[in-house]
PDB file of C-alpha atoms in Angstrom:
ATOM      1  CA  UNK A   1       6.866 -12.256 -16.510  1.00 45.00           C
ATOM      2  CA  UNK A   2       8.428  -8.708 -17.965  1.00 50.00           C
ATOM      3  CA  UNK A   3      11.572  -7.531 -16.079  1.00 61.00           C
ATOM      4  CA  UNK A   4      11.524  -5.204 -18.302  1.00 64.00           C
ATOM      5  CA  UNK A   5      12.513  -1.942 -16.290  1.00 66.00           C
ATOM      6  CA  UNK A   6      10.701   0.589 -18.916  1.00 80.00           C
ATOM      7  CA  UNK A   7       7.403  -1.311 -18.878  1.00 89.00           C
ATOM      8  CA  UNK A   8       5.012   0.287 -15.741  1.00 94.00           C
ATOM      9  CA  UNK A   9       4.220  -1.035 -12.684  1.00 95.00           C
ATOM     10  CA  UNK A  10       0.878  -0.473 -12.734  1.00 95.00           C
ATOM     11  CA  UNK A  11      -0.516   1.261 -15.934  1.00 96.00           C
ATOM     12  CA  UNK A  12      -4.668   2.177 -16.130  1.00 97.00           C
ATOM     13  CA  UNK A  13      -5.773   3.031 -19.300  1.00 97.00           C
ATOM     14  CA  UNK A  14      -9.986   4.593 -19.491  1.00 97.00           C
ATOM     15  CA  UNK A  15     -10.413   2.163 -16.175  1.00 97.00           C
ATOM     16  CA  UNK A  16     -13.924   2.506 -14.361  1.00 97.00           C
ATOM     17  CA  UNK A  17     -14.120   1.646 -10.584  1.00 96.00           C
ATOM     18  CA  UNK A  18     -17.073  -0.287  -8.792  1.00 94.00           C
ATOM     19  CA  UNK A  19     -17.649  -0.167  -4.917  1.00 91.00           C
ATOM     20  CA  UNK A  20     -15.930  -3.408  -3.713  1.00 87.00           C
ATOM     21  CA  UNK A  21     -19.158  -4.273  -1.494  1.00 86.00           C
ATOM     22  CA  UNK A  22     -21.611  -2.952  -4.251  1.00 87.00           C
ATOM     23  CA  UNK A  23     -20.203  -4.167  -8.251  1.00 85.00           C
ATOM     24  CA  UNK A  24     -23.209  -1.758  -9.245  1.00 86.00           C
ATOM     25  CA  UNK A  25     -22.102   1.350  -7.803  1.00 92.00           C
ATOM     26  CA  UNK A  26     -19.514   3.438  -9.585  1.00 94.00           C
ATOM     27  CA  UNK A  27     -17.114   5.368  -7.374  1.00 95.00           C
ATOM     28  CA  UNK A  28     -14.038   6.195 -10.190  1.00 96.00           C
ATOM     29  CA  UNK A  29     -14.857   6.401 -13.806  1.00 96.00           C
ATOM     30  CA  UNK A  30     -12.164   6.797 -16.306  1.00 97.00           C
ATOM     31  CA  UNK A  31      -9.063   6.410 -14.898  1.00 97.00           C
ATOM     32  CA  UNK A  32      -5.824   7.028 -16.783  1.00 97.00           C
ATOM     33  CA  UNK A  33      -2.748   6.668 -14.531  1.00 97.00           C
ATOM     34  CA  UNK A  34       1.015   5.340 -14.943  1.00 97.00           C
ATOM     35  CA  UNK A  35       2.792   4.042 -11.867  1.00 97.00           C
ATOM     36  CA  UNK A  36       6.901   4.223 -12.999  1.00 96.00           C
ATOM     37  CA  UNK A  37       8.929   1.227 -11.410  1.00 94.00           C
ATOM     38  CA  UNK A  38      10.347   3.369  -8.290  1.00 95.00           C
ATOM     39  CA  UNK A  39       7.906   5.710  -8.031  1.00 96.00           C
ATOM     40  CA  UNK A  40       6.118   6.846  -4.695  1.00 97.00           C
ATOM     41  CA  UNK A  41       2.803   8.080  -5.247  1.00 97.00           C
ATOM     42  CA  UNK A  42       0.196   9.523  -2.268  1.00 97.00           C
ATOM     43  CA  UNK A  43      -3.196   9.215  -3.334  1.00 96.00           C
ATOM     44  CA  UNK A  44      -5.743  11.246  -1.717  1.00 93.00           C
ATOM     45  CA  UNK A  45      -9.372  11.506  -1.050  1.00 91.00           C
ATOM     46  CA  UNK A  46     -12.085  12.282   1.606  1.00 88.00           C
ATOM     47  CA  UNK A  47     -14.262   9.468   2.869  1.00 87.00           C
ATOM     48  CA  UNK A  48     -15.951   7.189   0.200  1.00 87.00           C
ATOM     49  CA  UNK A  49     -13.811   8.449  -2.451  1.00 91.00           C
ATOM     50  CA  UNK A  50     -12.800   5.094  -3.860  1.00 93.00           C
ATOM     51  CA  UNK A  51      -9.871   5.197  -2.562  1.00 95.00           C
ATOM     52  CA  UNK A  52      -9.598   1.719  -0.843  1.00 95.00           C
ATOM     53  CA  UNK A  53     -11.855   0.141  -4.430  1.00 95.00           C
ATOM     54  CA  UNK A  54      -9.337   1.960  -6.523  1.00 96.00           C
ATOM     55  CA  UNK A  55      -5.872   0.059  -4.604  1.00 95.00           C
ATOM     56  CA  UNK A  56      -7.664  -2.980  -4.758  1.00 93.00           C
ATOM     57  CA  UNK A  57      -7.796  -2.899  -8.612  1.00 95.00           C
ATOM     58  CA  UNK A  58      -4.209  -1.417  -9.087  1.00 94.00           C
ATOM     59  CA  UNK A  59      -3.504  -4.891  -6.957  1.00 92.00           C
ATOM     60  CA  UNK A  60      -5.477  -7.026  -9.186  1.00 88.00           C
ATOM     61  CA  UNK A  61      -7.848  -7.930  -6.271  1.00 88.00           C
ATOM     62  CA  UNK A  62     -10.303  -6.652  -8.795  1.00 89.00           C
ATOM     63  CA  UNK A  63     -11.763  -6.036 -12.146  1.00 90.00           C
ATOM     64  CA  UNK A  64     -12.528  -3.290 -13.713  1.00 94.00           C
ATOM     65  CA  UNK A  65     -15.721  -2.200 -15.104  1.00 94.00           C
ATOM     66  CA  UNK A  66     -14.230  -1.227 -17.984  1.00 96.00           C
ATOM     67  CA  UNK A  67     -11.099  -0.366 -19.297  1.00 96.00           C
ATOM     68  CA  UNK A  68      -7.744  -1.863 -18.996  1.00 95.00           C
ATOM     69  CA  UNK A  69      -5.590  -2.416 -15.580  1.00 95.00           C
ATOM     70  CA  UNK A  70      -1.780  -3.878 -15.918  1.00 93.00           C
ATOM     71  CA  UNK A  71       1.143  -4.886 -13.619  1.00 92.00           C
ATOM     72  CA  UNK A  72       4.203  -4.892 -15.333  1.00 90.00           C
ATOM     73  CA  UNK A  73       2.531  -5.215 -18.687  1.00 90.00           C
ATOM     74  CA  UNK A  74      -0.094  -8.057 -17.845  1.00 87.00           C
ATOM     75  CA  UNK A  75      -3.535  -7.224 -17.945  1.00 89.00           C
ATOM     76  CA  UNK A  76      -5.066  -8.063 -14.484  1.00 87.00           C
ATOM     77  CA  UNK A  77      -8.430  -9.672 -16.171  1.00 82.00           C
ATOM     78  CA  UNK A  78      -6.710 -12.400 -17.446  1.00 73.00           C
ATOM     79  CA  UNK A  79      -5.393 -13.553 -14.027  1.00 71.00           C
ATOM     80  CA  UNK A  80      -5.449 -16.699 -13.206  1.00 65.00           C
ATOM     81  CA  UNK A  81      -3.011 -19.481 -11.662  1.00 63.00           C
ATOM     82  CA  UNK A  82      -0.451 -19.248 -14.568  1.00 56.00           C
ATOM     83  CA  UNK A  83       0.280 -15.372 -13.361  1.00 65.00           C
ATOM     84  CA  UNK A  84       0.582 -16.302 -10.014  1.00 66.00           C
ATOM     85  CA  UNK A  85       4.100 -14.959  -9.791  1.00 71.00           C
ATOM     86  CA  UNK A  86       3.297 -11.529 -11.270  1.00 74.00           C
ATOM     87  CA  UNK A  87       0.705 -11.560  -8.336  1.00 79.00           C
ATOM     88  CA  UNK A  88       3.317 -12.326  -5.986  1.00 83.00           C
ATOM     89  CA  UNK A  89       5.245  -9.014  -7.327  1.00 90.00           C
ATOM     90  CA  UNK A  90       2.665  -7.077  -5.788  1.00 94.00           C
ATOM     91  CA  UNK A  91       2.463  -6.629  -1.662  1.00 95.00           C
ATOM     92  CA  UNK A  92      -0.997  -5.024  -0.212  1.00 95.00           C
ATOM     93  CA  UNK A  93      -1.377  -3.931   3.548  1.00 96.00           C
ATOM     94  CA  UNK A  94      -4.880  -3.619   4.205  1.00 93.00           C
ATOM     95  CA  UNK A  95      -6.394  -0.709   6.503  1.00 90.00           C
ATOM     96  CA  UNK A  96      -6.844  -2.153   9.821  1.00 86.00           C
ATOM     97  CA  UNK A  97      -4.408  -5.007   9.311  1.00 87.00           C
ATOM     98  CA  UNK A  98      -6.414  -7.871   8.126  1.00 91.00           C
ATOM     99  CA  UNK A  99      -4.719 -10.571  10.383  1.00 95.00           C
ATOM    100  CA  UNK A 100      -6.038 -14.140  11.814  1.00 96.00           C
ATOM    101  CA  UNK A 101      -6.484 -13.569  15.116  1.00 95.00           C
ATOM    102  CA  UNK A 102      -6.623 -17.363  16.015  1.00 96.00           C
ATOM    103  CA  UNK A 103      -2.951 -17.334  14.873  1.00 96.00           C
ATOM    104  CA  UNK A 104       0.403 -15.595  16.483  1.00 97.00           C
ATOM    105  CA  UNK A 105       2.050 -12.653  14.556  1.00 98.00           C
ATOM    106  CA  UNK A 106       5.023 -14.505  13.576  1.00 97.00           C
ATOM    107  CA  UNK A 107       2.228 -17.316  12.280  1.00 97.00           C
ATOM    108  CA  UNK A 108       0.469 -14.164  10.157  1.00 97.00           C
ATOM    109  CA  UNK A 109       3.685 -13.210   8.666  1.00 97.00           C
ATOM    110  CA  UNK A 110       4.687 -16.412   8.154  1.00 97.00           C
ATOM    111  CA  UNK A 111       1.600 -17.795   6.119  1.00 95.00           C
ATOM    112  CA  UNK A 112       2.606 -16.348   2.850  1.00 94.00           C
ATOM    113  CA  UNK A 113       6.092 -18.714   2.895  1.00 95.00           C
ATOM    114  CA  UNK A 114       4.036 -21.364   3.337  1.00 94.00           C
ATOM    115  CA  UNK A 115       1.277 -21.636   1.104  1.00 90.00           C
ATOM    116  CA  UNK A 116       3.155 -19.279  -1.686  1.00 90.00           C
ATOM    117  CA  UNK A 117       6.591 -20.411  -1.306  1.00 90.00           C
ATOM    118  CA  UNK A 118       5.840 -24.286  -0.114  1.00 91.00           C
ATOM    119  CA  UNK A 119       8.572 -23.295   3.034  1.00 93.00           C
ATOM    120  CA  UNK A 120       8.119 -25.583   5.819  1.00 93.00           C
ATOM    121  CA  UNK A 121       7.626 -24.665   9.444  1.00 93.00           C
ATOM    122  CA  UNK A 122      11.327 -24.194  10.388  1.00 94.00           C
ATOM    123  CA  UNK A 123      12.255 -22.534   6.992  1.00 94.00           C
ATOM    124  CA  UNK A 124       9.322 -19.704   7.281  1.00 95.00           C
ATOM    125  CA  UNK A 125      10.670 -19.286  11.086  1.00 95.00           C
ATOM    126  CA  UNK A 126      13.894 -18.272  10.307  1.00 93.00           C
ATOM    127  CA  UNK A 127      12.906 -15.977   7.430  1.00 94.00           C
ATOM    128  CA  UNK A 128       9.746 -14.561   9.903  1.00 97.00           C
ATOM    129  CA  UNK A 129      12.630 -14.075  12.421  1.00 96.00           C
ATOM    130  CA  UNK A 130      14.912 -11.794  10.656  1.00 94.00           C
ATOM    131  CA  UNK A 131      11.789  -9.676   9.721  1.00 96.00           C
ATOM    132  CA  UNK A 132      10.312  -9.532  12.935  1.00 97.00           C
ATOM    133  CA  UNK A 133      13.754  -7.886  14.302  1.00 96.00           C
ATOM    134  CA  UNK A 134      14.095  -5.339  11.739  1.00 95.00           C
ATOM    135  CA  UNK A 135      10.856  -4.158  12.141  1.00 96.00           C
ATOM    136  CA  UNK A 136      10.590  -4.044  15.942  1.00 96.00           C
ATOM    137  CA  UNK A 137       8.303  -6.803  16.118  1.00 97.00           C
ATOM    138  CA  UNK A 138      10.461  -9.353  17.625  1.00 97.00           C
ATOM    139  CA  UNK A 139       8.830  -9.198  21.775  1.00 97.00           C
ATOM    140  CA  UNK A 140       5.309  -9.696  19.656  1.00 97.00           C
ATOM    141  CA  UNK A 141       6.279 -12.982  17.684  1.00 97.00           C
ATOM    142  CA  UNK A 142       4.025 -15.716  19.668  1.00 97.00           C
ATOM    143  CA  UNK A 143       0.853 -13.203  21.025  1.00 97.00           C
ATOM    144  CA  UNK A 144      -2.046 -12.877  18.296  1.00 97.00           C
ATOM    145  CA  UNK A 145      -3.512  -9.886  17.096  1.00 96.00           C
ATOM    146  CA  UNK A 146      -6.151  -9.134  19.373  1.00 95.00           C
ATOM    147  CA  UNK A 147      -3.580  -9.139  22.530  1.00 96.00           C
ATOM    148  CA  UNK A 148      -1.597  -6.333  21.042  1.00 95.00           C
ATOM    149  CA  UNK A 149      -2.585  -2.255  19.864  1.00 94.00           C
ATOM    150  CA  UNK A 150      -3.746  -1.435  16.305  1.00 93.00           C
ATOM    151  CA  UNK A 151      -0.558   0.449  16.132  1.00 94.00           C
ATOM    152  CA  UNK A 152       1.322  -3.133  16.172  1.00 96.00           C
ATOM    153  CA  UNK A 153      -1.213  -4.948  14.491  1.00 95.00           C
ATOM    154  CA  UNK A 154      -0.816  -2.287  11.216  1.00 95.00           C
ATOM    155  CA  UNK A 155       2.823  -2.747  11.420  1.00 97.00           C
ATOM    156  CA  UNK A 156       2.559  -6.887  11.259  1.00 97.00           C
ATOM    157  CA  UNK A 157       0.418  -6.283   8.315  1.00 97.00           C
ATOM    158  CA  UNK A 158       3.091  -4.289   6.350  1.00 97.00           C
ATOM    159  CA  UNK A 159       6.110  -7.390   7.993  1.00 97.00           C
ATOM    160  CA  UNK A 160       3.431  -9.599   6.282  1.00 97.00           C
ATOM    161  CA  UNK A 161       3.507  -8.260   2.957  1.00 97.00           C
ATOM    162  CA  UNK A 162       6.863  -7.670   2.899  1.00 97.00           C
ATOM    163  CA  UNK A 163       7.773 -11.520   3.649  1.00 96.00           C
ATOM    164  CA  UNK A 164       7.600 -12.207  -0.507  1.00 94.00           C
ATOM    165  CA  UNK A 165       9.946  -9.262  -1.475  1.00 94.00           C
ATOM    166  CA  UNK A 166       7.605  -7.395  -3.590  1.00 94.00           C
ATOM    167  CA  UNK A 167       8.654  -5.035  -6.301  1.00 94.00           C
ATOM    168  CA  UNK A 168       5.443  -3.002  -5.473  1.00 96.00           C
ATOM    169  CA  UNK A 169       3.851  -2.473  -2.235  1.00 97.00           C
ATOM    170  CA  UNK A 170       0.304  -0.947  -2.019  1.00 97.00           C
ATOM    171  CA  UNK A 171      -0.610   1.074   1.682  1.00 98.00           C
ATOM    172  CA  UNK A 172      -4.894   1.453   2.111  1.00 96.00           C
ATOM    173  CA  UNK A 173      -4.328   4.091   4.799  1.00 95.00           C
ATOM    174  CA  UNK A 174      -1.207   3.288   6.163  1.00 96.00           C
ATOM    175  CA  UNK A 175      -1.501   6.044   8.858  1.00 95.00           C
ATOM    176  CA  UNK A 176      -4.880   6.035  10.041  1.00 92.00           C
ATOM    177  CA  UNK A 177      -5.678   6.218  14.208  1.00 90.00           C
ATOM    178  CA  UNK A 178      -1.415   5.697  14.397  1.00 91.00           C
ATOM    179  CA  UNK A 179      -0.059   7.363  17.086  1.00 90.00           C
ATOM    180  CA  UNK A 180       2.454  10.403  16.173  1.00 92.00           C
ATOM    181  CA  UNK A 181       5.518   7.971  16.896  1.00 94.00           C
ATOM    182  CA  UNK A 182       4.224   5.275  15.166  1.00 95.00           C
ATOM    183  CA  UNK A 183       3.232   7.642  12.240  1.00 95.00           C
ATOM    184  CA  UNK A 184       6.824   9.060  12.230  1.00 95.00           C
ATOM    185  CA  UNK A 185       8.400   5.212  12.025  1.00 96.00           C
ATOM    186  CA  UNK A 186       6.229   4.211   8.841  1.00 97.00           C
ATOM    187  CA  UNK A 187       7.046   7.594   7.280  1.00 96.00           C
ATOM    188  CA  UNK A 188      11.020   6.731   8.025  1.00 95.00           C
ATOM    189  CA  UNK A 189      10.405   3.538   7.022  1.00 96.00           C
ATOM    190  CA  UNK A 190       8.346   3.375   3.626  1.00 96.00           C
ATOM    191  CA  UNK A 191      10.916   6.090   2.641  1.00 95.00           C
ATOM    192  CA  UNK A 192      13.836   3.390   3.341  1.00 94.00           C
ATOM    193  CA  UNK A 193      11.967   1.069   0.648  1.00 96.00           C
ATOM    194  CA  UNK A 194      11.088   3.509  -1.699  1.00 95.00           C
ATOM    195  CA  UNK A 195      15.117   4.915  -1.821  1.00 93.00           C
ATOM    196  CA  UNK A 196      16.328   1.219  -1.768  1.00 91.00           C
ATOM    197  CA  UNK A 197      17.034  -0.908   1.281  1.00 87.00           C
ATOM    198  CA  UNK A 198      19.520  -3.811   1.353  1.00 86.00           C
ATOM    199  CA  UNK A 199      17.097  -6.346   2.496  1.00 82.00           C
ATOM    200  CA  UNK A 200      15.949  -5.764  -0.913  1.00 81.00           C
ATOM    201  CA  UNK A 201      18.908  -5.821  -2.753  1.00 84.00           C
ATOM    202  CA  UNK A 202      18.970  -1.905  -2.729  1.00 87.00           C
ATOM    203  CA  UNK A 203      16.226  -1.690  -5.479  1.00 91.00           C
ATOM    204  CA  UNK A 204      13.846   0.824  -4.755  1.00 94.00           C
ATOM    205  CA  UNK A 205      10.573  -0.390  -3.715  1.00 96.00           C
ATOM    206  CA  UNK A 206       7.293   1.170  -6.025  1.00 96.00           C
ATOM    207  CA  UNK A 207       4.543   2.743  -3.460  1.00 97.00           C
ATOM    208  CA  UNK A 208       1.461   3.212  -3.940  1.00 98.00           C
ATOM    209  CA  UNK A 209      -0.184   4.728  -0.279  1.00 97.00           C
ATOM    210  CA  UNK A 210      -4.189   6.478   0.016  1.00 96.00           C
ATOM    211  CA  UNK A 211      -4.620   8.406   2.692  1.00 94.00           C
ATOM    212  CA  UNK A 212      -7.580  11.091   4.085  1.00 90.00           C
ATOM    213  CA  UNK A 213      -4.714  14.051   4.891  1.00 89.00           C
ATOM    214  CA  UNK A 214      -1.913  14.735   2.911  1.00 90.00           C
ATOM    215  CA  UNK A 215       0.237  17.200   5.423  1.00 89.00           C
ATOM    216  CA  UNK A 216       2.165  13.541   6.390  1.00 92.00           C
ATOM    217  CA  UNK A 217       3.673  12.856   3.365  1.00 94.00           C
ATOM    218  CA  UNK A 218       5.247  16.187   2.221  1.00 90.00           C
ATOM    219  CA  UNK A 219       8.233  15.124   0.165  1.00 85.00           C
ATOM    220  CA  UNK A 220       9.849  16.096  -3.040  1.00 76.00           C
ATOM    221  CA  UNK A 221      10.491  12.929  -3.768  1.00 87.00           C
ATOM    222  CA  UNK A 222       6.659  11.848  -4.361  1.00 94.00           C
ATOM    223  CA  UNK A 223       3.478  11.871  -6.572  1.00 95.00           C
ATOM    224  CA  UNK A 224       0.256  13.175  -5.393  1.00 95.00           C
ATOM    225  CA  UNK A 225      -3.258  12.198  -7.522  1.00 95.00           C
ATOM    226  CA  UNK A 226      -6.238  12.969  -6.011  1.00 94.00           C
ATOM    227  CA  UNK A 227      -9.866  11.288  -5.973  1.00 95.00           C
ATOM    228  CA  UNK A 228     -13.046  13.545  -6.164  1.00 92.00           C
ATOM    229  CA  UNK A 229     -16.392  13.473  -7.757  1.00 92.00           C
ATOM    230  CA  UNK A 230     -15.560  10.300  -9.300  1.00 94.00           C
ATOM    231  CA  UNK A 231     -12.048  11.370 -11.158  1.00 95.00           C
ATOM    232  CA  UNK A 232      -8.571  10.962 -10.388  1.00 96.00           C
ATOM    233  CA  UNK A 233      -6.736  14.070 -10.631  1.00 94.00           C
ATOM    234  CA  UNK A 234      -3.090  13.673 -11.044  1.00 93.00           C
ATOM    235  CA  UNK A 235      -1.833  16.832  -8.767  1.00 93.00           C
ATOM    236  CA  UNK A 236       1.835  16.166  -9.789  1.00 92.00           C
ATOM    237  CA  UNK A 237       4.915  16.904  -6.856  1.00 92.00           C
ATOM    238  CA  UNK A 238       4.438  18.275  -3.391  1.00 91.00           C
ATOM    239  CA  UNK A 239       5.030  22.190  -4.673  1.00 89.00           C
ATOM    240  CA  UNK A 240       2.000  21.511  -7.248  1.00 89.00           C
ATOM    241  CA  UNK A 241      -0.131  20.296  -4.660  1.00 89.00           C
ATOM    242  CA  UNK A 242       0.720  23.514  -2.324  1.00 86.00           C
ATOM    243  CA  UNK A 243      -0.104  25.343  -4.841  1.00 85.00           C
ATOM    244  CA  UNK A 244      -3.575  24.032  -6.254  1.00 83.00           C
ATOM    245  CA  UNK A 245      -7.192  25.851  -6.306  1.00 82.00           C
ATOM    246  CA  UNK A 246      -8.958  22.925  -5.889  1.00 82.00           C
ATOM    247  CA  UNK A 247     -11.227  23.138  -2.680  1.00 84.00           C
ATOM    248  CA  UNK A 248     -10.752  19.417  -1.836  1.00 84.00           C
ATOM    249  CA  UNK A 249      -6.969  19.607  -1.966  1.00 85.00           C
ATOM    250  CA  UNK A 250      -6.866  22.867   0.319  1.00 82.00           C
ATOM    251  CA  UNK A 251      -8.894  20.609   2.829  1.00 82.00           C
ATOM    252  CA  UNK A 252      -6.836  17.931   3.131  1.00 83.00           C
ATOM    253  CA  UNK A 253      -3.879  20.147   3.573  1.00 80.00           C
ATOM    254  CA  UNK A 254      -6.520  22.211   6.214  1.00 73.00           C
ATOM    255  CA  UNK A 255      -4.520  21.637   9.756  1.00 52.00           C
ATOM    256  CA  UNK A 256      -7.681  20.367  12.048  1.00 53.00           C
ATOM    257  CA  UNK A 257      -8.781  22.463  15.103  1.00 40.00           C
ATOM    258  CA  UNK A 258      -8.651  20.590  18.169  1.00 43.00           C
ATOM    259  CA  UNK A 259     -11.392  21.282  20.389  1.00 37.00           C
ATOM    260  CA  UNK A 260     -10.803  22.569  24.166  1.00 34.00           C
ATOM    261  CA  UNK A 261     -12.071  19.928  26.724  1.00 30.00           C
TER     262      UNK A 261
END
């Protein structure tokens, strides 16, 4: 395992992309992208871009067709149960959440502890607890997922992946269907991480969100890339993405009309 802080996070090097549902279908072909320990990057993309295939690789959840995908120097094709702890480096919040509905949120969050980490019931519930309050979850510990908004149920997801203390956390669409003050917490809150919260010893967490409008995340501070056509297009910082030609990027900076009832 490479603590090296000069080696990437996540480095792609001529990577091709298949459709997670459909290994024949190509949606990204010849990706070349560096992901700097610390970074924040946005990637964005309409509808079927890849975007959600293209997170799931940078996580190792997937091969790639061809090409080369690392996490802090290790290839992601030769995972197996020996790398098991540069998996656990990496958190992923899925769109939509993800969680076992037959089980309580604090039993969601708490799952990783226990078949990761070996903690027993007791020692994931105190760990769960602190989490819970920090995020605002606490009143939501013992009802399961289906009992509760999307709104909460995304959040859980993110206390979930967060229970390990990764070094990188990957967002599919952390802000789709929230809510303006729910969108306004995450945004608050995934800056916290990326600048360096004490929970995590102050080191900056790496971020790696996709999302379908990039007006949200306006910030000097972050990377843009782009998915279209089957390329990633590095855009570069938030003035370089104001300023682009592309058609696709002046679209998802388009402010959408809202119809009269």
């Amino acid at each position: 395992m490479s603590e090296n802080p000069n080696i990437p996070a996540v480095e792609m090097r001529g990577v091709n992309v298949t459709a997670m549902r459909d290994a024949s279908f190509m949606v990204v072909e010849d990706v070349n992208w560096l992901v700097a320990a610390g970074e924040f990057w946005v990637i964005a993309g309409q509808e079927h871009s890849g975007k959600s295939d293209l997170l799931m690789l940078a996580a190792g959840l997937m091969p790639p067709a061809a090409g080369s995908c690392r996490l802090f120097g290790s290839d992601t094709r030769n995972f197996g149960e020996a790398e098991l702890a540069e998996r656990l480096r990496v958190g992923f919040v899925f769109q939509g959440g993800n969680l076992f509905n037959q089980l309580t949120i604090a039993e969601n969050i708490a799952l990783p502890l226990q078949y990761q980490k070996n903690f027993t019931v007791a020692e994931a519930a105190r760990e769960v607890r602190a989490l819970l309050e920090w995020m605002d979850l606490a009143p939501l510990a013992d009802v399961t997922p289906s009992n509760i908004a999307a709104n909460w149920r995304q959040r859980a997801a993110l206390a979930r992946a967060l229970i390990l203390g990764p070094e990188v956390l990957l967002l599919d669409n952390p802000l789709a269907g929230l809510g303006a003050r729910h969108s306004q917490w995450w945004l608050r809150f995934l800056d916290q991480l990326s600048r360096g919260h004490e929970r995590f010893g102050g080191k900056p967490v790496t971020l790696v969100v996709t999302a379908d409008d990039l007006r949200p995340w306006r910030n000097a501070r972050r990377k843009f890339g782009l998915l279209h056509g089957k390329q990633f297009i590095s855009l570069g910082a938030w003035h370089e993405v104001e300023s682009a030609d592309d058609p696709v990027v002046k679209e998802l900076l388009v402010v959408p009309v809202e119809l009269a009832s």
